[in-house]
């Protein structure tokens, strides 16, 4: 056992089908008296329920969010928080809705109750992001870490298959990369291994029965673990490449992970053989990189960047910028990682 230092992040997780009904009580428990509700368009019905249950504690609502938190959207949300005299935030949606709540919390310190409806995992991290003039600034601040996270699998029951699969690829990336970052430790590794187990099982179940609550619970649980692993282990080569591609060429966030992760894993996983073996066991494969590639393919998401609109010249330019020629050449073409035969 190596020597290590691990800092647990504070936070409360409420998990289970029907827990949407507990959101108002959770806000109250935090002492919040005026809630600004932020909801993605697809979570309007859930936001209606919370609005009613908040009663007098409802202060205002923002419906509809934009990916990657554009500065003008963040500025408008901050103004709305002030106008409504909000002393707390409830965010319902994917990484974009939670990201907008974080932008408000960053400048105001307001506590967040996060109710995720995708598997992006942002709700478990103190990482914020804001986009201005085509470039995304990110940072870490304990103020933006949601104080309470309510995971209700009913809310993601109808997440479309493609969005589900891409979002799972994002969560898988949080788990897998968490074993090789400089801050990785045995606790993040165990979290990541259990995350991969839950995500792989959940994705396989969802492909058979998209609305199965047990499958959706597995995926949310895996997302929670992936976010926790990312929050403490930080990010590495994989996330750097994805953020460069997303920021420079406007590629979709979650889908980019599916194309890049198998190729980065092919290079990085052999450097951590014990963790690699544990992740292979969790994924039920004898080669981690190829296993991820095959699972994503089976789930119907693209494992190449050219399908996402990246030109070969852009892939070459990015490869030079990152000294990652092999990874990006293979990710662009979608070459199956070598190591095992199908
Ligand atoms: P998203 O929030 O934009 O949601 C993706 C799509 O799914 C949207 O069109 C949304 O309306 C729809 N959707 C969401 N929930 C749904 C549901 N239950 N049913 C039907 N449709 C639904 O995207 P995302 O992938 O969740 O998050 C991506 C963003 O989060 C990016 O900006 C990324 O940078 C950020 N992110 C941040 C962190 C962090 O730690 N700060 C971690 C992961 C991702």
Short mmCIF file of C-alpha atoms and ligand atoms in Angstrom, two decimals:
data_model
loop_
_atom_site.label_atom_id
_atom_site.label_comp_id
_atom_site.label_asym_id
_atom_site.label_seq_id
_atom_site.Cartn_x
_atom_site.Cartn_y
_atom_site.Cartn_z
CA UNK A 1 0.00 0.00 0.00
CA UNK A 2 1.53 3.36 -1.00
CA UNK A 3 1.50 6.34 1.34
CA UNK A 4 -1.23 8.79 0.38
CA UNK A 5 -3.27 11.81 1.46
CA UNK A 6 -6.97 11.91 0.58
CA UNK A 7 -9.31 14.80 1.31
CA UNK A 8 -13.00 13.86 1.43
CA UNK A 9 -15.25 16.60 0.12
CA UNK A 10 -18.31 17.55 2.16
CA UNK A 11 -21.74 16.93 0.71
CA UNK A 12 -24.99 15.09 1.25
CA UNK A 13 -26.43 12.58 -1.23
CA UNK A 14 -30.11 11.63 -1.26
CA UNK A 15 -30.66 8.70 -3.61
CA UNK A 16 -33.74 6.82 -4.78
CA UNK A 17 -36.80 6.71 -7.02
CA UNK A 18 -39.24 9.48 -6.08
CA UNK A 19 -36.71 11.59 -4.15
CA UNK A 20 -37.67 14.62 -6.28
CA UNK A 21 -40.36 15.05 -3.63
CA UNK A 22 -37.63 15.63 -1.04
CA UNK A 23 -35.93 18.53 -2.83
CA UNK A 24 -37.96 21.26 -1.10
CA UNK A 25 -37.31 19.69 2.32
CA UNK A 26 -33.59 19.41 1.53
CA UNK A 27 -33.46 23.12 0.68
CA UNK A 28 -35.21 23.88 3.94
CA UNK A 29 -32.72 21.72 5.83
CA UNK A 30 -29.96 23.96 4.47
CA UNK A 31 -31.81 26.96 5.91
CA UNK A 32 -32.70 28.34 2.49
CA UNK A 33 -35.72 30.64 2.53
CA UNK A 34 -35.77 31.95 -1.06
CA UNK A 35 -34.93 29.46 -3.79
CA UNK A 36 -33.96 30.37 -7.33
CA UNK A 37 -34.86 27.33 -9.41
CA UNK A 38 -32.72 26.64 -12.51
CA UNK A 39 -34.00 23.94 -14.85
CA UNK A 40 -33.07 22.55 -18.23
CA UNK A 41 -35.97 22.58 -20.71
CA UNK A 42 -36.35 18.82 -20.53
CA UNK A 43 -36.82 19.04 -16.74
CA UNK A 44 -39.69 21.58 -16.80
CA UNK A 45 -42.17 19.09 -15.37
CA UNK A 46 -39.84 18.19 -12.52
CA UNK A 47 -39.25 21.92 -11.87
CA UNK A 48 -43.04 22.48 -11.75
CA UNK A 49 -43.30 19.86 -9.01
CA UNK A 50 -40.47 21.43 -6.99
CA UNK A 51 -41.90 24.94 -7.47
CA UNK A 52 -45.22 23.85 -5.97
CA UNK A 53 -43.54 21.98 -3.12
CA UNK A 54 -41.34 24.96 -2.29
CA UNK A 55 -44.44 27.05 -1.60
CA UNK A 56 -43.39 30.32 0.05
CA UNK A 57 -39.74 29.44 -0.39
CA UNK A 58 -39.98 29.78 -4.18
CA UNK A 59 -38.30 33.04 -5.25
CA UNK A 60 -37.94 32.70 -9.02
CA UNK A 61 -37.11 30.42 -11.89
CA UNK A 62 -34.80 30.20 -14.89
CA UNK A 63 -36.04 27.79 -17.57
CA UNK A 64 -33.68 26.65 -20.28
CA UNK A 65 -29.89 26.60 -20.10
CA UNK A 66 -27.09 26.74 -22.65
CA UNK A 67 -24.16 24.34 -22.83
CA UNK A 68 -20.78 25.46 -21.45
CA UNK A 69 -22.22 28.41 -19.46
CA UNK A 70 -21.78 31.43 -21.78
CA UNK A 71 -20.80 34.54 -19.78
CA UNK A 72 -23.94 36.48 -20.82
CA UNK A 73 -26.14 33.62 -19.55
CA UNK A 74 -24.18 33.52 -16.28
CA UNK A 75 -24.46 37.30 -15.89
CA UNK A 76 -28.24 37.21 -16.42
CA UNK A 77 -28.58 34.37 -13.88
CA UNK A 78 -26.54 36.32 -11.30
CA UNK A 79 -28.78 39.35 -11.85
CA UNK A 80 -31.89 37.19 -11.46
CA UNK A 81 -30.54 35.80 -8.17
CA UNK A 82 -30.09 39.36 -6.89
CA UNK A 83 -33.45 40.63 -8.17
CA UNK A 84 -35.30 37.76 -6.55
CA UNK A 85 -33.33 38.05 -3.32
CA UNK A 86 -32.47 34.37 -3.54
CA UNK A 87 -30.49 32.80 -0.72
CA UNK A 88 -30.19 29.36 -2.32
CA UNK A 89 -30.28 27.57 -5.67
CA UNK A 90 -31.92 24.39 -6.88
CA UNK A 91 -30.58 23.15 -10.23
CA UNK A 92 -32.43 20.43 -12.14
CA UNK A 93 -30.83 19.08 -15.30
CA UNK A 94 -27.52 17.94 -16.73
CA UNK A 95 -24.08 19.46 -16.49
CA UNK A 96 -25.32 22.64 -18.17
CA UNK A 97 -28.01 23.46 -15.57
CA UNK A 98 -25.72 22.57 -12.69
CA UNK A 99 -22.92 24.56 -14.36
CA UNK A 100 -25.15 27.65 -14.44
CA UNK A 101 -25.99 27.27 -10.74
CA UNK A 102 -22.24 26.98 -10.05
CA UNK A 103 -21.62 30.23 -11.94
CA UNK A 104 -24.09 31.99 -9.62
CA UNK A 105 -22.62 30.31 -6.52
CA UNK A 106 -19.11 31.31 -7.54
CA UNK A 107 -19.82 35.02 -7.16
CA UNK A 108 -22.53 34.90 -4.48
CA UNK A 109 -21.66 31.93 -2.27
CA UNK A 110 -25.29 30.71 -2.44
CA UNK A 111 -25.69 27.02 -1.54
CA UNK A 112 -26.79 24.62 -4.29
CA UNK A 113 -29.15 21.66 -4.18
CA UNK A 114 -28.39 19.75 -7.39
CA UNK A 115 -30.84 17.36 -9.03
CA UNK A 116 -28.99 15.73 -11.94
CA UNK A 117 -30.85 14.27 -14.90
CA UNK A 118 -27.79 13.09 -16.88
CA UNK A 119 -24.63 11.21 -15.90
CA UNK A 120 -22.14 14.09 -16.35
CA UNK A 121 -21.26 14.09 -12.63
CA UNK A 122 -20.75 17.84 -12.23
CA UNK A 123 -22.94 17.80 -9.10
CA UNK A 124 -20.18 16.02 -7.14
CA UNK A 125 -17.35 18.38 -8.06
CA UNK A 126 -16.12 21.84 -7.02
CA UNK A 127 -15.17 22.54 -10.66
CA UNK A 128 -16.82 25.45 -12.50
CA UNK A 129 -16.60 26.58 -16.12
CA UNK A 130 -17.62 29.71 -18.04
CA UNK A 131 -17.28 30.47 -21.74
CA UNK A 132 -16.48 33.87 -23.21
CA UNK A 133 -15.40 34.70 -26.74
CA UNK A 134 -15.17 31.02 -27.70
CA UNK A 135 -12.81 30.06 -24.91
CA UNK A 136 -13.80 28.27 -21.73
CA UNK A 137 -12.27 29.24 -18.41
CA UNK A 138 -12.45 26.62 -15.67
CA UNK A 139 -11.47 26.63 -12.04
CA UNK A 140 -12.00 24.92 -8.71
CA UNK A 141 -13.73 26.58 -5.78
CA UNK A 142 -15.28 24.86 -2.76
CA UNK A 143 -18.14 27.43 -2.88
CA UNK A 144 -19.55 25.85 -6.05
CA UNK A 145 -19.65 22.28 -4.72
CA UNK A 146 -23.37 21.46 -4.31
CA UNK A 147 -24.25 21.07 -0.64
CA UNK A 148 -26.91 18.45 -1.34
CA UNK A 149 -27.40 16.20 -4.36
CA UNK A 150 -30.75 14.52 -4.96
CA UNK A 151 -30.49 11.57 -7.35
CA UNK A 152 -33.91 10.46 -8.57
CA UNK A 153 -33.60 7.81 -11.33
CA UNK A 154 -37.16 8.54 -12.49
CA UNK A 155 -35.91 11.86 -13.94
CA UNK A 156 -33.48 10.18 -16.34
CA UNK A 157 -35.86 7.34 -17.27
CA UNK A 158 -36.62 8.95 -20.63
CA UNK A 159 -33.19 10.32 -21.43
CA UNK A 160 -32.80 9.39 -25.13
CA UNK A 161 -30.54 6.42 -25.89
CA UNK A 162 -27.87 8.46 -27.67
CA UNK A 163 -27.73 11.13 -24.95
CA UNK A 164 -27.61 8.37 -22.34
CA UNK A 165 -24.72 6.58 -24.02
CA UNK A 166 -22.69 9.76 -24.55
CA UNK A 167 -23.28 10.85 -20.98
CA UNK A 168 -22.18 7.42 -19.72
CA UNK A 169 -18.99 7.81 -21.79
CA UNK A 170 -18.39 11.10 -19.95
CA UNK A 171 -18.89 9.37 -16.56
CA UNK A 172 -16.67 6.45 -17.61
CA UNK A 173 -13.95 8.97 -18.48
CA UNK A 174 -14.14 10.44 -14.95
CA UNK A 175 -13.67 6.97 -13.45
CA UNK A 176 -10.99 5.67 -15.79
CA UNK A 177 -8.84 8.78 -15.80
CA UNK A 178 -9.04 8.98 -11.99
CA UNK A 179 -6.68 5.99 -11.70
CA UNK A 180 -3.72 7.57 -13.47
CA UNK A 181 -3.74 11.26 -12.53
CA UNK A 182 -0.94 12.46 -10.22
CA UNK A 183 -3.50 12.83 -7.39
CA UNK A 184 -4.91 9.29 -7.79
CA UNK A 185 -4.90 7.28 -4.55
CA UNK A 186 -6.35 3.93 -3.36
CA UNK A 187 -9.62 5.59 -2.31
CA UNK A 188 -10.23 7.28 -5.65
CA UNK A 189 -9.21 4.02 -7.37
CA UNK A 190 -11.80 1.99 -5.47
CA UNK A 191 -14.43 4.66 -6.15
CA UNK A 192 -13.54 4.57 -9.85
CA UNK A 193 -13.62 0.78 -10.07
CA UNK A 194 -17.09 0.61 -8.48
CA UNK A 195 -18.17 3.47 -10.77
CA UNK A 196 -17.12 1.56 -13.89
CA UNK A 197 -18.88 -1.57 -12.64
CA UNK A 198 -22.15 0.31 -12.09
CA UNK A 199 -21.92 2.27 -15.35
CA UNK A 200 -21.15 -0.80 -17.48
CA UNK A 201 -23.94 -2.81 -15.87
CA UNK A 202 -26.39 0.10 -16.16
CA UNK A 203 -25.56 0.80 -19.80
CA UNK A 204 -25.95 -2.86 -20.76
CA UNK A 205 -29.32 -2.96 -18.94
CA UNK A 206 -30.51 0.30 -20.53
CA UNK A 207 -29.75 -0.99 -24.02
CA UNK A 208 -32.19 -3.82 -23.35
CA UNK A 209 -34.78 -1.85 -21.34
CA UNK A 210 -34.35 1.94 -21.65
CA UNK A 211 -36.82 2.90 -18.92
CA UNK A 212 -35.80 0.25 -16.38
CA UNK A 213 -35.42 2.02 -13.03
CA UNK A 214 -32.80 -0.38 -11.74
CA UNK A 215 -30.69 0.32 -14.83
CA UNK A 216 -31.16 4.09 -14.44
CA UNK A 217 -30.23 3.80 -10.74
CA UNK A 218 -27.02 1.98 -11.65
CA UNK A 219 -26.14 4.76 -14.08
CA UNK A 220 -26.83 7.56 -11.59
CA UNK A 221 -24.86 5.74 -8.91
CA UNK A 222 -21.96 5.33 -11.36
CA UNK A 223 -22.22 9.02 -12.29
CA UNK A 224 -22.05 9.96 -8.61
CA UNK A 225 -18.93 7.83 -8.10
CA UNK A 226 -17.35 9.14 -11.31
CA UNK A 227 -17.93 12.73 -10.23
CA UNK A 228 -16.47 11.99 -6.77
CA UNK A 229 -13.40 10.35 -8.29
CA UNK A 230 -12.87 13.31 -10.62
CA UNK A 231 -13.37 15.76 -7.75
CA UNK A 232 -10.46 14.34 -5.77
CA UNK A 233 -8.17 12.79 -8.41
CA UNK A 234 -8.48 15.75 -10.80
CA UNK A 235 -8.05 15.45 -14.53
CA UNK A 236 -5.25 14.33 -16.81
CA UNK A 237 -4.35 13.89 -20.46
CA UNK A 238 -7.76 12.64 -21.53
CA UNK A 239 -9.69 15.63 -20.19
CA UNK A 240 -7.08 18.07 -21.49
CA UNK A 241 -7.47 16.68 -25.01
CA UNK A 242 -11.29 16.72 -24.78
CA UNK A 243 -11.38 20.30 -23.52
CA UNK A 244 -9.00 21.44 -26.24
CA UNK A 245 -11.14 19.76 -28.89
CA UNK A 246 -14.37 21.09 -27.39
CA UNK A 247 -13.09 24.63 -26.93
CA UNK A 248 -11.21 25.03 -30.19
CA UNK A 249 -13.40 23.10 -32.61
CA UNK A 250 -16.74 23.26 -30.76
CA UNK A 251 -17.12 19.48 -30.57
CA UNK A 252 -19.93 18.15 -28.34
CA UNK A 253 -18.62 17.52 -24.81
CA UNK A 254 -20.00 14.10 -23.92
CA UNK A 255 -19.59 12.53 -27.38
CA UNK A 256 -15.93 13.59 -27.63
CA UNK A 257 -15.18 11.42 -24.59
CA UNK A 258 -16.38 8.28 -26.38
CA UNK A 259 -13.92 8.80 -29.23
CA UNK A 260 -10.92 9.89 -27.18
CA UNK A 261 -11.13 7.73 -24.03
CA UNK A 262 -10.32 4.33 -25.61
CA UNK A 263 -7.24 5.79 -27.32
CA UNK A 264 -5.89 7.56 -24.23
CA UNK A 265 -6.61 4.43 -22.19
CA UNK A 266 -4.58 2.34 -24.64
CA UNK A 267 -1.53 4.49 -23.86
CA UNK A 268 -2.08 5.34 -20.17
CA UNK A 269 -3.66 2.23 -18.62
CA UNK A 270 -0.51 0.05 -18.98
CA UNK A 271 1.28 2.57 -16.72
CA UNK A 272 -1.05 1.56 -13.81
CA UNK A 273 -1.30 -2.24 -14.23
CA UNK A 274 -3.04 -3.00 -10.94
CA UNK A 275 -5.78 -0.43 -11.49
CA UNK A 276 -6.06 -1.55 -15.12
CA UNK A 277 -6.74 -5.13 -14.00
CA UNK A 278 -9.37 -3.98 -11.49
CA UNK A 279 -11.11 -1.83 -14.11
CA UNK A 280 -11.04 -4.70 -16.61
CA UNK A 281 -12.72 -6.91 -14.05
CA UNK A 282 -15.38 -4.23 -13.44
CA UNK A 283 -15.98 -3.79 -17.18
CA UNK A 284 -15.88 -7.55 -17.76
CA UNK A 285 -13.23 -7.37 -20.45
CA UNK A 286 -9.65 -8.59 -20.85
CA UNK A 287 -8.48 -5.33 -22.42
CA UNK A 288 -9.65 -2.04 -20.90
CA UNK A 289 -9.19 0.17 -23.98
CA UNK A 290 -10.81 -2.27 -26.40
CA UNK A 291 -13.54 -3.06 -23.86
CA UNK A 292 -14.50 0.63 -23.62
CA UNK A 293 -14.42 0.97 -27.41
CA UNK A 294 -16.64 -2.09 -27.86
CA UNK A 295 -19.12 -1.00 -25.17
CA UNK A 296 -19.49 2.46 -26.75
CA UNK A 297 -19.91 0.89 -30.20
CA UNK A 298 -22.53 -1.52 -28.84
CA UNK A 299 -24.36 1.47 -27.33
CA UNK A 300 -24.52 3.11 -30.77
CA UNK A 301 -22.27 6.11 -30.15
CA UNK A 302 -19.53 7.11 -32.49
CA UNK A 303 -15.98 6.25 -31.48
CA UNK A 304 -14.36 8.55 -34.03
CA UNK A 305 -13.90 12.30 -34.17
CA UNK A 306 -14.53 12.63 -37.90
CA UNK A 307 -18.20 11.73 -37.31
CA UNK A 308 -18.35 14.69 -34.90
CA UNK A 309 -17.23 17.02 -37.69
CA UNK A 310 -13.50 17.31 -36.97
CA UNK A 311 -11.50 17.55 -40.21
CA UNK A 312 -8.28 15.59 -40.64
CA UNK A 313 -6.32 18.88 -40.77
CA UNK A 314 -7.84 19.96 -37.45
CA UNK A 315 -6.98 16.57 -35.92
CA UNK A 316 -3.38 16.99 -37.09
CA UNK A 317 -3.23 20.55 -35.74
CA UNK A 318 -4.54 19.36 -32.35
CA UNK A 319 -2.09 16.45 -32.36
CA UNK A 320 0.81 18.88 -32.80
CA UNK A 321 -0.49 21.18 -30.05
CA UNK A 322 -0.67 18.26 -27.64
CA UNK A 323 2.19 16.11 -28.82
CA UNK A 324 -0.46 13.40 -29.02
CA UNK A 325 -0.17 12.30 -32.61
CA UNK A 326 -0.87 8.61 -32.09
CA UNK A 327 -3.89 9.22 -29.86
CA UNK A 328 -5.52 11.80 -32.13
CA UNK A 329 -4.79 10.00 -35.40
CA UNK A 330 -6.49 6.91 -34.01
CA UNK A 331 -9.33 8.87 -32.31
CA UNK A 332 -10.06 10.75 -35.54
CA UNK A 333 -10.30 7.56 -37.59
CA UNK A 334 -11.89 5.51 -34.79
CA UNK A 335 -9.35 2.69 -34.90
CA UNK A 336 -10.18 -0.06 -32.41
CA UNK A 337 -7.46 -0.16 -29.73
CA UNK A 338 -5.20 -3.17 -30.22
CA UNK A 339 -4.59 -5.80 -27.62
CA UNK A 340 -7.38 -8.31 -27.99
CA UNK A 341 -9.29 -9.73 -30.89
CA UNK A 342 -13.05 -9.56 -30.93
P1 LIG B 1 -26.49 19.01 -20.83
O1 LIG B 1 -26.77 19.41 -19.45
O2 LIG B 1 -26.33 20.09 -21.86
O3 LIG B 1 -27.61 17.98 -21.28
C1 LIG B 1 -27.51 17.32 -22.54
C2 LIG B 1 -28.86 17.29 -23.23
O4 LIG B 1 -29.71 16.40 -22.56
C3 LIG B 1 -29.58 18.64 -23.24
O5 LIG B 1 -30.17 18.82 -24.51
C4 LIG B 1 -30.64 18.48 -22.16
O6 LIG B 1 -31.77 19.29 -22.38
C5 LIG B 1 -30.96 17.01 -22.30
N1 LIG B 1 -31.47 16.39 -21.09
C6 LIG B 1 -30.95 16.51 -19.85
N2 LIG B 1 -31.63 15.73 -18.99
C7 LIG B 1 -32.59 15.11 -19.71
C8 LIG B 1 -33.59 14.16 -19.40
N3 LIG B 1 -33.68 13.63 -18.17
N4 LIG B 1 -34.41 13.71 -20.36
C9 LIG B 1 -34.27 14.16 -21.63
N5 LIG B 1 -33.33 15.06 -22.02
C10 LIG B 1 -32.49 15.52 -21.06
O7 LIG B 1 -25.15 18.13 -20.97
P2 LIG B 1 -24.35 17.21 -19.96
O8 LIG B 1 -23.64 16.25 -20.84
O9 LIG B 1 -25.17 16.71 -18.86
O10 LIG B 1 -23.28 18.23 -19.34
C11 LIG B 1 -22.30 18.81 -20.14
C12 LIG B 1 -21.77 20.08 -19.53
O11 LIG B 1 -21.38 19.82 -18.20
C13 LIG B 1 -20.56 20.60 -20.26
O12 LIG B 1 -20.60 21.99 -20.28
C14 LIG B 1 -19.41 20.10 -19.39
O13 LIG B 1 -18.26 20.89 -19.53
C15 LIG B 1 -20.01 20.18 -18.03
N6 LIG B 1 -19.42 19.26 -17.05
C16 LIG B 1 -18.88 19.82 -15.93
C17 LIG B 1 -18.31 19.00 -14.98
C18 LIG B 1 -17.74 19.63 -13.75
O14 LIG B 1 -17.25 18.93 -12.86
N7 LIG B 1 -17.77 20.93 -13.62
C19 LIG B 1 -18.31 17.60 -15.13
C20 LIG B 1 -18.91 17.07 -16.28
C21 LIG B 1 -19.47 17.91 -17.22
#
